[in-house]
mmCIF file of C-alpha atoms in Angstrom:
data_model
loop_
_atom_site.group_PDB
_atom_site.id
_atom_site.type_symbol
_atom_site.label_atom_id
_atom_site.label_comp_id
_atom_site.label_asym_id
_atom_site.label_seq_id
_atom_site.Cartn_x
_atom_site.Cartn_y
_atom_site.Cartn_z
ATOM 1 C CA UNK B 24 -5.495 2.754 2.370
ATOM 2 C CA UNK B 25 -4.769 -0.253 4.325
ATOM 3 C CA UNK B 26 -8.289 -2.113 3.850
ATOM 4 C CA UNK B 27 -8.012 -1.253 -0.059
ATOM 5 C CA UNK B 28 -4.586 -3.308 0.083
ATOM 6 C CA UNK B 29 -5.848 -6.022 2.201
ATOM 7 C CA UNK B 30 -8.715 -6.761 -0.226
ATOM 8 C CA UNK B 31 -6.371 -6.671 -3.421
ATOM 9 C CA UNK B 32 -4.024 -8.839 -1.527
ATOM 10 C CA UNK B 33 -7.365 -11.752 -0.956
ATOM 11 C CA UNK B 34 -8.139 -11.403 -4.791
ATOM 12 C CA UNK B 35 -4.403 -12.217 -5.832
ATOM 13 C CA UNK B 36 -4.625 -15.180 -3.743
ATOM 14 C CA UNK B 37 -7.794 -16.695 -5.034
ATOM 15 C CA UNK B 38 -6.520 -15.521 -8.936
ATOM 16 C CA UNK B 39 -3.222 -17.588 -8.648
ATOM 17 C CA UNK B 40 -1.198 -13.909 -9.115
ATOM 18 C CA UNK B 41 2.189 -13.883 -7.926
ATOM 19 C CA UNK B 42 3.639 -11.680 -5.359
ATOM 20 C CA UNK B 43 2.442 -11.338 -1.655
ATOM 21 C CA UNK B 44 -0.028 -13.691 -0.264
ATOM 22 C CA UNK B 45 -3.143 -12.158 1.446
ATOM 23 C CA UNK B 46 -1.664 -12.726 4.589
ATOM 24 C CA UNK B 47 1.258 -10.733 3.581
ATOM 25 C CA UNK B 48 -0.228 -7.411 3.812
ATOM 26 C CA UNK B 49 -3.743 -8.042 5.120
ATOM 27 C CA UNK B 50 -4.155 -5.869 8.403
ATOM 28 C CA UNK B 51 -7.532 -7.208 8.897
ATOM 29 C CA UNK B 52 -6.858 -10.966 9.720
ATOM 30 C CA UNK B 53 -9.823 -11.343 11.814
ATOM 31 C CA UNK B 54 -12.185 -13.058 9.029
ATOM 32 C CA UNK B 55 -11.772 -16.243 7.068
ATOM 33 C CA UNK B 56 -13.409 -15.472 3.775
ATOM 34 C CA UNK B 57 -15.989 -18.266 2.685
ATOM 35 C CA UNK B 58 -13.541 -19.082 -0.704
ATOM 36 C CA UNK B 59 -10.508 -19.198 1.736
ATOM 37 C CA UNK B 60 -12.214 -21.845 3.953
ATOM 38 C CA UNK B 61 -13.376 -23.779 1.322
ATOM 39 C CA UNK B 62 -9.879 -23.984 -0.478
ATOM 40 C CA UNK B 63 -8.372 -24.740 3.189
ATOM 41 C CA UNK B 64 -10.495 -28.005 3.794
ATOM 42 C CA UNK B 65 -9.299 -29.228 -0.204
ATOM 43 C CA UNK B 66 -5.874 -28.500 0.883
ATOM 44 C CA UNK B 67 -5.925 -29.783 4.451
ATOM 45 C CA UNK B 68 -7.068 -33.330 2.911
ATOM 46 C CA UNK B 69 -4.054 -33.392 0.590
ATOM 47 C CA UNK B 70 -1.741 -32.784 3.134
ATOM 48 C CA UNK B 71 0.552 -35.650 4.004
ATOM 49 C CA UNK B 72 -0.192 -37.338 7.782
ATOM 50 C CA UNK B 73 2.706 -38.619 9.400
ATOM 51 C CA UNK B 74 4.050 -38.774 12.884
ATOM 52 C CA UNK B 75 6.741 -36.591 14.371
ATOM 53 C CA UNK B 76 10.162 -36.667 13.301
ATOM 54 C CA UNK B 77 12.706 -36.460 16.448
ATOM 55 C CA UNK B 78 13.287 -32.834 17.716
ATOM 56 C CA UNK B 79 16.906 -33.739 17.432
ATOM 57 C CA UNK B 80 19.093 -31.119 15.919
ATOM 58 C CA UNK B 81 16.958 -28.530 16.151
ATOM 59 C CA UNK B 82 17.884 -24.954 16.749
ATOM 60 C CA UNK B 83 16.815 -21.376 15.825
ATOM 61 C CA UNK B 84 19.953 -20.712 14.168
ATOM 62 C CA UNK B 85 19.243 -23.359 11.763
ATOM 63 C CA UNK B 86 16.538 -21.005 10.092
ATOM 64 C CA UNK B 87 18.965 -18.379 9.863
ATOM 65 C CA UNK B 88 19.627 -15.144 11.887
ATOM 66 C CA UNK B 89 16.462 -13.864 13.451
ATOM 67 C CA UNK B 90 14.818 -11.260 11.781
ATOM 68 C CA UNK B 91 16.702 -10.854 8.630
ATOM 69 C CA UNK B 92 16.148 -8.284 6.218
ATOM 70 C CA UNK B 93 14.866 -10.906 3.566
ATOM 71 C CA UNK B 94 13.824 -8.398 1.002
ATOM 72 C CA UNK B 95 16.136 -6.181 0.924
ATOM 73 C CA UNK B 96 14.120 -3.311 1.583
ATOM 74 C CA UNK B 97 16.441 -1.743 4.813
ATOM 75 C CA UNK B 98 14.103 -3.002 7.484
ATOM 76 C CA UNK B 99 14.373 -6.241 9.101
ATOM 77 C CA UNK B 100 11.302 -8.490 9.253
ATOM 78 C CA UNK B 101 10.164 -7.856 12.569
ATOM 79 C CA UNK B 102 9.627 -4.180 12.109
ATOM 80 C CA UNK B 103 7.669 -5.161 8.505
ATOM 81 C CA UNK B 104 5.620 -6.993 10.474
ATOM 82 C CA UNK B 105 4.834 -4.524 13.210
ATOM 83 C CA UNK B 106 4.414 -1.884 10.158
ATOM 84 C CA UNK B 107 1.993 -4.313 8.319
ATOM 85 C CA UNK B 108 -0.098 -5.231 11.407
ATOM 86 C CA UNK B 109 -0.210 -2.116 13.899
ATOM 87 C CA UNK B 110 -2.379 0.920 13.078
ATOM 88 C CA UNK B 111 -1.152 4.440 14.336
ATOM 89 C CA UNK B 112 2.393 3.864 13.819
ATOM 90 C CA UNK B 113 4.657 6.228 14.816
ATOM 91 C CA UNK B 114 9.139 5.489 13.623
ATOM 92 C CA UNK B 115 12.248 6.510 14.448
ATOM 93 C CA UNK B 116 13.446 9.377 12.622
ATOM 94 C CA UNK B 117 15.959 9.244 10.135
ATOM 95 C CA UNK B 118 14.772 5.355 9.235
ATOM 96 C CA UNK B 119 12.513 5.861 6.339
ATOM 97 C CA UNK B 120 9.586 5.255 8.234
ATOM 98 C CA UNK B 121 11.272 1.202 9.105
ATOM 99 C CA UNK B 122 12.016 1.361 13.038
ATOM 100 C CA UNK B 123 8.481 1.023 14.799
ATOM 101 C CA UNK B 124 8.541 3.262 17.875
ATOM 102 C CA UNK B 125 4.871 2.944 18.759
ATOM 103 C CA UNK B 126 1.596 1.845 17.721
ATOM 104 C CA UNK B 127 -1.573 -0.087 18.361
ATOM 105 C CA UNK B 128 -2.347 -3.474 17.841
ATOM 106 C CA UNK B 129 -5.861 -5.316 17.870
ATOM 107 C CA UNK B 130 -4.905 -8.656 18.926
ATOM 108 C CA UNK B 131 -6.697 -11.585 16.959
ATOM 109 C CA UNK B 132 -5.547 -14.287 19.297
ATOM 110 C CA UNK B 133 -7.187 -12.408 22.823
ATOM 111 C CA UNK B 134 -9.313 -9.425 20.967
ATOM 112 C CA UNK B 135 -7.576 -6.874 23.427
ATOM 113 C CA UNK B 136 -6.115 -3.596 22.338
ATOM 114 C CA UNK B 137 -2.679 -3.467 23.251
ATOM 115 C CA UNK B 138 -0.680 -0.043 22.946
ATOM 116 C CA UNK B 139 3.210 -0.848 21.967
ATOM 117 C CA UNK B 140 5.890 0.635 22.771
ATOM 118 C CA UNK B 141 9.477 -0.146 21.665
ATOM 119 C CA UNK B 142 12.122 -0.580 24.568
ATOM 120 C CA UNK B 143 14.031 -2.845 26.553
ATOM 121 C CA UNK B 144 10.881 -3.510 29.118
ATOM 122 C CA UNK B 145 8.272 -2.941 26.709
ATOM 123 C CA UNK B 146 9.126 -4.351 23.041
ATOM 124 C CA UNK B 147 8.154 -7.904 24.259
ATOM 125 C CA UNK B 148 4.411 -6.793 24.941
ATOM 126 C CA UNK B 149 3.733 -7.500 21.225
ATOM 127 C CA UNK B 150 5.594 -10.246 19.379
ATOM 128 C CA UNK B 151 6.087 -11.818 16.157
ATOM 129 C CA UNK B 152 4.624 -15.142 16.072
ATOM 130 C CA UNK B 153 5.256 -17.970 13.772
ATOM 131 C CA UNK B 154 1.624 -19.441 13.084
ATOM 132 C CA UNK B 155 3.632 -22.585 12.396
ATOM 133 C CA UNK B 156 6.174 -22.835 14.800
ATOM 134 C CA UNK B 157 10.026 -23.324 13.441
ATOM 135 C CA UNK B 158 10.311 -26.507 15.745
ATOM 136 C CA UNK B 159 7.102 -28.254 14.782
ATOM 137 C CA UNK B 160 8.611 -27.096 11.008
ATOM 138 C CA UNK B 161 11.317 -28.889 12.226
ATOM 139 C CA UNK B 162 10.353 -32.250 13.040
ATOM 140 C CA UNK B 163 7.162 -31.865 10.111
ATOM 141 C CA UNK B 164 9.843 -32.013 7.106
ATOM 142 C CA UNK B 165 11.776 -28.931 7.582
ATOM 143 C CA UNK B 166 14.953 -31.286 8.676
ATOM 144 C CA UNK B 167 15.141 -31.760 5.015
ATOM 145 C CA UNK B 168 15.144 -28.629 3.930
ATOM 146 C CA UNK B 169 18.080 -26.420 2.299
ATOM 147 C CA UNK B 170 19.285 -23.431 4.708
ATOM 148 C CA UNK B 171 18.072 -20.900 2.398
ATOM 149 C CA UNK B 172 14.338 -22.186 2.366
ATOM 150 C CA UNK B 173 14.333 -22.515 6.064
ATOM 151 C CA UNK B 174 15.585 -18.879 6.420
ATOM 152 C CA UNK B 175 13.292 -18.179 3.897
ATOM 153 C CA UNK B 176 10.009 -19.762 5.832
ATOM 154 C CA UNK B 177 11.287 -18.412 9.414
ATOM 155 C CA UNK B 178 10.776 -14.609 7.697
ATOM 156 C CA UNK B 179 8.003 -15.532 5.214
ATOM 157 C CA UNK B 180 4.953 -12.753 6.181
ATOM 158 C CA UNK B 181 2.278 -15.242 5.371
ATOM 159 C CA UNK B 182 3.628 -17.499 8.684
ATOM 160 C CA UNK B 183 4.058 -13.939 10.717
ATOM 161 C CA UNK B 184 1.505 -12.188 12.976
ATOM 162 C CA UNK B 185 1.925 -9.902 15.391
ATOM 163 C CA UNK B 186 0.103 -10.868 18.651
ATOM 164 C CA UNK B 187 0.063 -10.558 22.660
ATOM 165 C CA UNK B 188 3.243 -11.575 24.029
ATOM 166 C CA UNK B 189 2.446 -13.623 26.900
ATOM 167 C CA UNK B 190 0.034 -15.749 24.727
ATOM 168 C CA UNK B 191 2.710 -16.159 21.878
ATOM 169 C CA UNK B 192 4.883 -17.569 25.140
ATOM 170 C CA UNK B 193 1.998 -19.861 26.144
ATOM 171 C CA UNK B 194 1.779 -21.339 22.518
ATOM 172 C CA UNK B 195 5.286 -22.196 22.300
ATOM 173 C CA UNK B 196 5.904 -24.526 19.632
ATOM 174 C CA UNK B 197 2.364 -26.281 19.769
ATOM 175 C CA UNK B 198 0.505 -27.042 16.950
ATOM 176 C CA UNK B 199 -3.333 -27.347 16.706
ATOM 177 C CA UNK B 200 -3.757 -30.357 18.536
ATOM 178 C CA UNK B 201 -2.454 -28.652 21.696
ATOM 179 C CA UNK B 202 -3.208 -24.837 21.083
ATOM 180 C CA UNK B 203 -5.450 -22.711 19.638
ATOM 181 C CA UNK B 204 -6.379 -18.808 20.232
ATOM 182 C CA UNK B 205 -8.488 -18.126 22.982
ATOM 183 C CA UNK B 206 -10.672 -16.065 21.126
ATOM 184 C CA UNK B 207 -12.929 -18.003 19.593
ATOM 185 C CA UNK B 208 -13.836 -15.668 16.481
ATOM 186 C CA UNK B 209 -10.218 -16.204 15.216
ATOM 187 C CA UNK B 210 -9.492 -19.364 15.080
ATOM 188 C CA UNK B 211 -11.222 -20.037 11.376
ATOM 189 C CA UNK B 212 -8.615 -17.514 10.146
ATOM 190 C CA UNK B 213 -5.778 -19.099 12.579
ATOM 191 C CA UNK B 214 -6.108 -22.418 10.553
ATOM 192 C CA UNK B 215 -7.143 -20.935 7.184
ATOM 193 C CA UNK B 216 -3.389 -19.475 7.291
ATOM 194 C CA UNK B 217 -1.800 -22.467 9.019
ATOM 195 C CA UNK B 218 -3.120 -24.743 6.075
ATOM 196 C CA UNK B 219 -1.772 -22.175 3.720
ATOM 197 C CA UNK B 220 1.848 -22.135 5.270
ATOM 198 C CA UNK B 221 1.433 -25.956 5.453
ATOM 199 C CA UNK B 222 0.547 -26.174 1.719
ATOM 200 C CA UNK B 223 3.303 -23.477 0.421
ATOM 201 C CA UNK B 224 6.046 -25.563 2.333
ATOM 202 C CA UNK B 225 4.558 -29.191 1.811
ATOM 203 C CA UNK B 226 5.054 -29.643 5.767
ATOM 204 C CA UNK B 227 3.162 -32.617 7.212
ATOM 205 C CA UNK B 228 0.360 -32.927 9.583
ATOM 206 C CA UNK B 229 -0.224 -35.406 12.700
ATOM 207 C CA UNK B 230 -3.286 -37.418 12.761
ATOM 208 C CA UNK B 231 -4.327 -35.355 16.005
ATOM 209 C CA UNK B 232 -3.005 -32.066 14.250
ATOM 210 C CA UNK B 233 -5.583 -32.419 11.553
ATOM 211 C CA UNK B 234 -8.370 -33.744 13.251
ATOM 212 C CA UNK B 235 -8.048 -30.373 15.106
ATOM 213 C CA UNK B 236 -7.923 -28.232 12.081
ATOM 214 C CA UNK B 237 -11.026 -30.194 10.392
ATOM 215 C CA UNK B 238 -12.960 -29.773 13.560
ATOM 216 C CA UNK B 239 -12.110 -25.918 13.482
ATOM 217 C CA UNK B 240 -12.916 -25.552 9.815
ATOM 218 C CA UNK B 241 -16.050 -27.667 9.827
ATOM 219 C CA UNK B 242 -17.516 -24.676 12.305
ATOM 220 C CA UNK B 243 -16.409 -21.778 10.302
#
């Protein structure tokens, strides 16, 4: 069923249908389809190229409360993404399959298999990465957005991915010019998705960032 959903989502993006983007429900984010790579190359060429705006004024709270239930499905965004990206999930009883207790992550950034277990000392083993970090977005256009648009961006499944916690910490707020997933096999899909996010929200790129993205896409 999950494989079928991923295929359907990819078709929706390619045909311009409304609703979820491919990354919203794709549970196999390891490959970048040739059509997506080609589109990313075109979209990257259209993105504005500017220097970073000052980081002054950036606060996480400017993008709304962490992990809001923006789609009003009864689950916060973190649990939505865990449910989407993990396999063999178990859930807290009485939460209508909302709060993820355990699961297995095939980490796209490292290639490792991570056994997730919810708990004070273990939940951080799997973190939800903003592919375009919030502070990076702040410096490349988001300062001018409304509060509602920033909240939408922070909770957009297209920009979110369950990943290895330590690697997410290592990435911090870096863009493609200064950080890429150590697993080279995932770099094409990573950049394709970053370009999709930047295009959707009309965020600009720095010259160095564009050069790094172009270099990856040229090798896909």
